[in-house]
Tab-separated table of C-alpha atoms in Angstrom:
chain	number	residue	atom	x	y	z
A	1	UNK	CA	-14.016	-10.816	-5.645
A	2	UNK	CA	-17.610	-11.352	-7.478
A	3	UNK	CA	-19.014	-12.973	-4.523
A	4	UNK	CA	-19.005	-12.393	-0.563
A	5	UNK	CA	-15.724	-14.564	0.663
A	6	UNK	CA	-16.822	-17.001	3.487
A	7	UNK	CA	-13.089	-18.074	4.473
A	8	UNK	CA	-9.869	-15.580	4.635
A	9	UNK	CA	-6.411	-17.370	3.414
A	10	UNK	CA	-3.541	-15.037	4.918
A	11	UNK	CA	-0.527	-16.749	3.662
A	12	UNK	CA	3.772	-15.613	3.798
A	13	UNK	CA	5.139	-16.078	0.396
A	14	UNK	CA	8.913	-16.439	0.964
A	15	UNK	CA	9.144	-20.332	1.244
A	16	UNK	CA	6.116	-20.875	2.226
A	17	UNK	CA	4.072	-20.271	-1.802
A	18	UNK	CA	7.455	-19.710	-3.334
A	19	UNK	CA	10.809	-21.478	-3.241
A	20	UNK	CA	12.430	-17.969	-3.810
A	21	UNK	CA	13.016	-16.160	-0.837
A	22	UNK	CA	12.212	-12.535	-0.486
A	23	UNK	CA	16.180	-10.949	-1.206
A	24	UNK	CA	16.606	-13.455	-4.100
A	25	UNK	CA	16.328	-10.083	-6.427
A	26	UNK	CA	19.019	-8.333	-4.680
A	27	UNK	CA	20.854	-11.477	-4.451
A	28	UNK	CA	20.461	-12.118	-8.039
A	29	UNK	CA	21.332	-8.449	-8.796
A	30	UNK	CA	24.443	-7.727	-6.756
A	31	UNK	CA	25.830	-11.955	-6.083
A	32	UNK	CA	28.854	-10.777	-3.987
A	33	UNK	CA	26.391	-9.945	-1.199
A	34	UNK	CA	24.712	-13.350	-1.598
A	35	UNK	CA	26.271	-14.650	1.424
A	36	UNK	CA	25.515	-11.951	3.990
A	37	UNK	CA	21.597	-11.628	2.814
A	38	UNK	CA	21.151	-15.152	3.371
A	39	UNK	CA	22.152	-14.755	6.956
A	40	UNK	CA	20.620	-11.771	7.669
A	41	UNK	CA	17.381	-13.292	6.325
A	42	UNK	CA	17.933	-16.110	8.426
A	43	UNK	CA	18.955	-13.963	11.596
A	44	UNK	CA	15.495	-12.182	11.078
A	45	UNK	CA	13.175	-15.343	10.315
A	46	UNK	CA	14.761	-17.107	13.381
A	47	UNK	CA	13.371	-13.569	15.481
A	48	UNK	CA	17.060	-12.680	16.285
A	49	UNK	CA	17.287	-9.463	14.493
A	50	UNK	CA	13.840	-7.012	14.070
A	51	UNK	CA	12.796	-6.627	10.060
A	52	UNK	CA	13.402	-3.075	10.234
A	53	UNK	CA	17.243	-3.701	11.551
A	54	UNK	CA	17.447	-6.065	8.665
A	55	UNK	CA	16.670	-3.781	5.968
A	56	UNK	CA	18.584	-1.552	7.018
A	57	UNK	CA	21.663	-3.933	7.061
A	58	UNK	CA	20.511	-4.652	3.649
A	59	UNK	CA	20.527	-0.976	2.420
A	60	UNK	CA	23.913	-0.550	3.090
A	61	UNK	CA	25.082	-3.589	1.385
A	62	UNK	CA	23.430	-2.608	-1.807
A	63	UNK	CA	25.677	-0.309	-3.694
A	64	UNK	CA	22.641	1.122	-6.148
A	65	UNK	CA	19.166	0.825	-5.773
A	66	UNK	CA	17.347	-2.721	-7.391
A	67	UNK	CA	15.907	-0.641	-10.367
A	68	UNK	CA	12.300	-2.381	-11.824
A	69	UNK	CA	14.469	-3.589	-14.726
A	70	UNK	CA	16.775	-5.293	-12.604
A	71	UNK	CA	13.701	-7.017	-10.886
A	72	UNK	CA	12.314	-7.832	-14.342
A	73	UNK	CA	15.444	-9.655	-15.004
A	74	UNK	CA	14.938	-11.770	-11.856
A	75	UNK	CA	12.123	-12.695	-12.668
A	76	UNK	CA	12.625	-13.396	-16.152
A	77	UNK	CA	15.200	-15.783	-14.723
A	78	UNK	CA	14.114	-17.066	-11.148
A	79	UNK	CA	10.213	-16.513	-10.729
A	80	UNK	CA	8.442	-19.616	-8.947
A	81	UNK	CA	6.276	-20.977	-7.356
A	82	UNK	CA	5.388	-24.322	-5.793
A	83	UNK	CA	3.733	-27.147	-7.184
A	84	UNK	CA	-0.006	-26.341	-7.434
A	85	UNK	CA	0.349	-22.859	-5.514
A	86	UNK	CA	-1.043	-20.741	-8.390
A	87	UNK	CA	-4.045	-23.488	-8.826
A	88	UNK	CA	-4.413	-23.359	-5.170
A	89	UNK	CA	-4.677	-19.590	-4.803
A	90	UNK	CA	-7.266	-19.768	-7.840
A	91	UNK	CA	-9.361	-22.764	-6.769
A	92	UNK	CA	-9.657	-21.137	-3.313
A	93	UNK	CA	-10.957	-18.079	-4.849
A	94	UNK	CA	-13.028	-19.956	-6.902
A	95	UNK	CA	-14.511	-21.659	-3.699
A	96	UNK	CA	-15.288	-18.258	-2.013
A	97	UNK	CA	-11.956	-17.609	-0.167
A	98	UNK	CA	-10.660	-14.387	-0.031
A	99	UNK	CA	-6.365	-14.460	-0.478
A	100	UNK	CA	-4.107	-12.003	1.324
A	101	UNK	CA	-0.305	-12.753	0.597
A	102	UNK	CA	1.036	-11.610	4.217
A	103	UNK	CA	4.722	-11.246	3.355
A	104	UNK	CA	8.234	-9.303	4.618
A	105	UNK	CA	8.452	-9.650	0.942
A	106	UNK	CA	9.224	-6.305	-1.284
A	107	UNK	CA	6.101	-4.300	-2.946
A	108	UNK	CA	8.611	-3.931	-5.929
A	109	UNK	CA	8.742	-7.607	-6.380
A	110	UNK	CA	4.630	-7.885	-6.340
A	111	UNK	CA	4.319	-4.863	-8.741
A	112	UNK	CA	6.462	-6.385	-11.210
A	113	UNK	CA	5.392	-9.716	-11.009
A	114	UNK	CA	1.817	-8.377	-11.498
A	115	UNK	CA	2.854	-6.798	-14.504
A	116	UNK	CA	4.117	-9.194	-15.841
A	117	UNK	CA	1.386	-11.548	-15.314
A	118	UNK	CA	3.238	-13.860	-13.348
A	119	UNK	CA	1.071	-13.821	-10.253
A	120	UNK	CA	-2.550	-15.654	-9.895
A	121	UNK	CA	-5.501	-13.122	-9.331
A	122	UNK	CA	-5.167	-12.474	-5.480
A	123	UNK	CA	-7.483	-9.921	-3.458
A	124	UNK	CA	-4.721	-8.352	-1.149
A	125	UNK	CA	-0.978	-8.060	-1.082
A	126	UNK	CA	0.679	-7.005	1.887
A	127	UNK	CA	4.087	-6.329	1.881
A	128	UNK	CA	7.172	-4.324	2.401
A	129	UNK	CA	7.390	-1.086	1.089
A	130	UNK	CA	12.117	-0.984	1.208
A	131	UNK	CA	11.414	-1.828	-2.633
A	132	UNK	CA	9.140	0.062	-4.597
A	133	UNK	CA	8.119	1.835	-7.898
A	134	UNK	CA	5.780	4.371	-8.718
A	135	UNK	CA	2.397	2.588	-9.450
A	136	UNK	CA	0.597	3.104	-12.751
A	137	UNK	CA	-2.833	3.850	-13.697
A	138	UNK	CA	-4.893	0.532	-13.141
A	139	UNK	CA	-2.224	-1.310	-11.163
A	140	UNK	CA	-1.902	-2.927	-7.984
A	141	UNK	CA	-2.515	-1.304	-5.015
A	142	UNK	CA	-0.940	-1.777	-1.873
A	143	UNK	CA	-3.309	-0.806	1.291
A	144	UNK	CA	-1.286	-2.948	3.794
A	145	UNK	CA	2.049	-3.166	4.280
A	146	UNK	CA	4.596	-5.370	6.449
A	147	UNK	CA	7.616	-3.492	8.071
A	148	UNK	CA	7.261	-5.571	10.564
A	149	UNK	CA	6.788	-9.084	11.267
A	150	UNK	CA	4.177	-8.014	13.995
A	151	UNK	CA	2.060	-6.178	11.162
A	152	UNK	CA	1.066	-9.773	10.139
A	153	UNK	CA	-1.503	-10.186	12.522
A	154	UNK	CA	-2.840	-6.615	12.512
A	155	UNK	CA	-2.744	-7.208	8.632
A	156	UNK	CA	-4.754	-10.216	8.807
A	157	UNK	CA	-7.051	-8.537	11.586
A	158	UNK	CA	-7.435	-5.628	9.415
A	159	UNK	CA	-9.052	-7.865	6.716
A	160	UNK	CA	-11.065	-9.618	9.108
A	161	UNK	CA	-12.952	-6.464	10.226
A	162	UNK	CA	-13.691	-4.991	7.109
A	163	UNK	CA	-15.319	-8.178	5.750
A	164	UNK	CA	-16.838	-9.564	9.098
A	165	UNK	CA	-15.289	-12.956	8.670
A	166	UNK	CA	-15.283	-15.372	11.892
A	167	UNK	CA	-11.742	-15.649	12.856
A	168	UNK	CA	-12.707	-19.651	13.080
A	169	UNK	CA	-13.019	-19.389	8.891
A	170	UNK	CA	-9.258	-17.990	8.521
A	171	UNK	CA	-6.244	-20.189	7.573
A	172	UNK	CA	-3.007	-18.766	8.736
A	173	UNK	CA	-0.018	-19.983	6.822
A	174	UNK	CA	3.594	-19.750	7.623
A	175	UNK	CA	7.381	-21.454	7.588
A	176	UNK	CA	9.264	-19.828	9.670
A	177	UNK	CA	9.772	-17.892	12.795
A	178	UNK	CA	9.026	-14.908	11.109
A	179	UNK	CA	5.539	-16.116	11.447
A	180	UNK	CA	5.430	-16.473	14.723
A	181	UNK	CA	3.684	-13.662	16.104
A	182	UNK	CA	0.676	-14.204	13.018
A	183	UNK	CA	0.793	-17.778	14.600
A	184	UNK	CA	0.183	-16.930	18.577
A	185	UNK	CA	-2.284	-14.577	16.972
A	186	UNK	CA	-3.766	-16.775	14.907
A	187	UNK	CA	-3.798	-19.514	18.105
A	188	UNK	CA	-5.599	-16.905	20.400
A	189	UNK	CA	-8.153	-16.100	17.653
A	190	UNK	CA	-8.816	-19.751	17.325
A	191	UNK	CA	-7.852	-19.755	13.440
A	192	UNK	CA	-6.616	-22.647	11.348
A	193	UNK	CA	-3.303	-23.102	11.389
A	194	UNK	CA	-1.417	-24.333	8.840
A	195	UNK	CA	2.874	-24.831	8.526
A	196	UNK	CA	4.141	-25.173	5.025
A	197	UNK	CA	7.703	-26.491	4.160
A	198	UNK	CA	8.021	-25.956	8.457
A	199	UNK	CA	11.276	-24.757	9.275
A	200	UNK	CA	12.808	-25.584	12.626
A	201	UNK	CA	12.621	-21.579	13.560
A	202	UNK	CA	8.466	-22.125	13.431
A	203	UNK	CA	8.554	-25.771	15.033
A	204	UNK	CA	10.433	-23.714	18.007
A	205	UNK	CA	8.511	-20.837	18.474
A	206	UNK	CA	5.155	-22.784	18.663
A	207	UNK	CA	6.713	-25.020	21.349
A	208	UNK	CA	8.026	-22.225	22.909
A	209	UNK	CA	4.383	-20.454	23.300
A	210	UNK	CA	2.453	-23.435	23.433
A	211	UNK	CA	1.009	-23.154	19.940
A	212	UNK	CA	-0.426	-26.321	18.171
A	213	UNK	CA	-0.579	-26.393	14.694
A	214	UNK	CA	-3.511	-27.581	13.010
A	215	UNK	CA	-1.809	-28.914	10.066
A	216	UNK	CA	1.823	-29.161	8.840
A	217	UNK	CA	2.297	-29.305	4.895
A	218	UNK	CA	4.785	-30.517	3.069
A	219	UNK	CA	8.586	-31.072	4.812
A	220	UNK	CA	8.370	-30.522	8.626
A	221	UNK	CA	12.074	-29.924	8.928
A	222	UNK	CA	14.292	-31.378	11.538
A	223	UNK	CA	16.833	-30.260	13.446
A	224	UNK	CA	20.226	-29.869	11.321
A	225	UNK	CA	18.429	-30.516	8.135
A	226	UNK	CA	19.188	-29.039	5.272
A	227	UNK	CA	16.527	-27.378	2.833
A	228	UNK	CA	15.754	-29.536	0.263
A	229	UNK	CA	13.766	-28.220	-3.233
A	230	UNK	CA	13.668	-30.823	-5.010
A	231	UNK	CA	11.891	-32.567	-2.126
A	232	UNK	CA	9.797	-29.678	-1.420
A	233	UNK	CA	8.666	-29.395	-4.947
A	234	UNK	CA	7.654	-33.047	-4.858
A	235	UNK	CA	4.118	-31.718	-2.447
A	236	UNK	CA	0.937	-30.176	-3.957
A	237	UNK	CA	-0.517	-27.428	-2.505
A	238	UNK	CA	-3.883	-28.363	-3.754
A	239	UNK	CA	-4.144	-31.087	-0.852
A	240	UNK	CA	-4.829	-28.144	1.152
A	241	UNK	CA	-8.363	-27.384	-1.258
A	242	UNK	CA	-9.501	-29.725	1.184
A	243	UNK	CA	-9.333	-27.039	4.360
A	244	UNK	CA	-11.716	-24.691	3.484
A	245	UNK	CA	-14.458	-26.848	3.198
A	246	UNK	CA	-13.389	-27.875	6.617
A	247	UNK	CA	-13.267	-24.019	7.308
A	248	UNK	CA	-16.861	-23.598	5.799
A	249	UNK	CA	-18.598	-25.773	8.066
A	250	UNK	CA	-17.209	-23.919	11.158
């Protein structure tokens, strides 16, 4: 950044900035193991299986590794992101808001997608290190990584110590379970908290630990009720602009 941040955005990517969730590339690479990656990606979001024991499922379904070409060709085809995200991410950093995508997503995925100029201007990418490729000169570099969902918060705190941010200036954004510890984190730090495109699996582990979000954006999702895109797509994230001047005058 050119200027000293005065608010820290640590946002999940998976559903939560993106519509694509974070095994789409395998998924898209190898189709016959759609099915069980969905579930397993559910079974982990909804805390019932660790990250590490899903990867690990997940390595054994895939018969070859998910080469950088293969990832190119995902996101050639599937890249996304929801409406206003990317003017979101640059307004805020625009506005003196430093970005950290916080995400169980794959390093691979944010290397290529950096490459390939697909990805807003963002100051820190944390992520998981199951997919990678060998970085080149001048690329993106990868400090912090997410192996598990627990290294959200330590991810988030790492940022907040090295810039000397009040924890009352940092938005903490999530959609699932699998956000859940950055969340009770987040709660005990007395950060902003914000639930995009909330999934039931985040609704229930905030009730569970007596967590109160500060907002919800987008579809708060009901028991039994299916995702919906199209609906999702329909929100613009750069309502949320709005929180960081909030944030500023804390």
């Amino acid at each position: 950044m050119n200027t000293t941040p005065r608010v820290i955005i640590s946002s999940d990517w998976s559903e939560c900035l993106s519509p694509n969730g974070p095994f789409d590339p395998i998924a898209f690479r190898f189709p016959e193991h759609k099915g069980p990656l969905k579930a397993i990606f559910r079974e982990y979001t909804g805390n019932a299986i660790t990250l590490t024991a899903a990867v690990e499922r997940i390595r054994k379904l895939m018969p070859a590794p998910l080469t950088a070409e293969a990832m190119d060709a995902y996101l050639d085809a599937e890249f996304a992101m929801y409406t206003g995200a990317r003017e979101f991410i640059t307004k805020a950093r625009d506005m003196g808001a430093l970005f950290v995508i916080n995400t169980t997503g794959s390093q691979g995925y944010f290397q290529r997608a950096l490459a390939k100029k697909l990805l807003p201007e963002v100051d820190v990418i944390a992520a998981n290190p199951f997919i990678a490729y060998p970085l080149t000169a001048g690329g993106p570099r990868f400090h912090l990584t997410v192996t598990e969902i627990a290294d959200k918060p330590k991810n988030t705190q790492a940022v907040l110590t090295e810039t000397g941010i009040s924890p009352h200036r940092v938005m903490v954004m999530g959609d699932s379970g699998g956000d859940g510890p950055h969340f009770l984190w987040g709660a005990e730090q007395g950060c902003y908290l914000v639930g995009a495109m909330t999934k039931m699996s985040l609704s229930k582990y905030c009730q569970s630990h007596k967590i109160t979000l500060n907002k919800r954006f987008g579809i708060s999702y009901e028991p039994g009720q299916q995702r919906d895109i199209h609906e999702e797509m329909k929100y613009d994230y750069q309502e949320l602009l709005s929180v960081i001047k909030e944030l500023e005058s804390r």
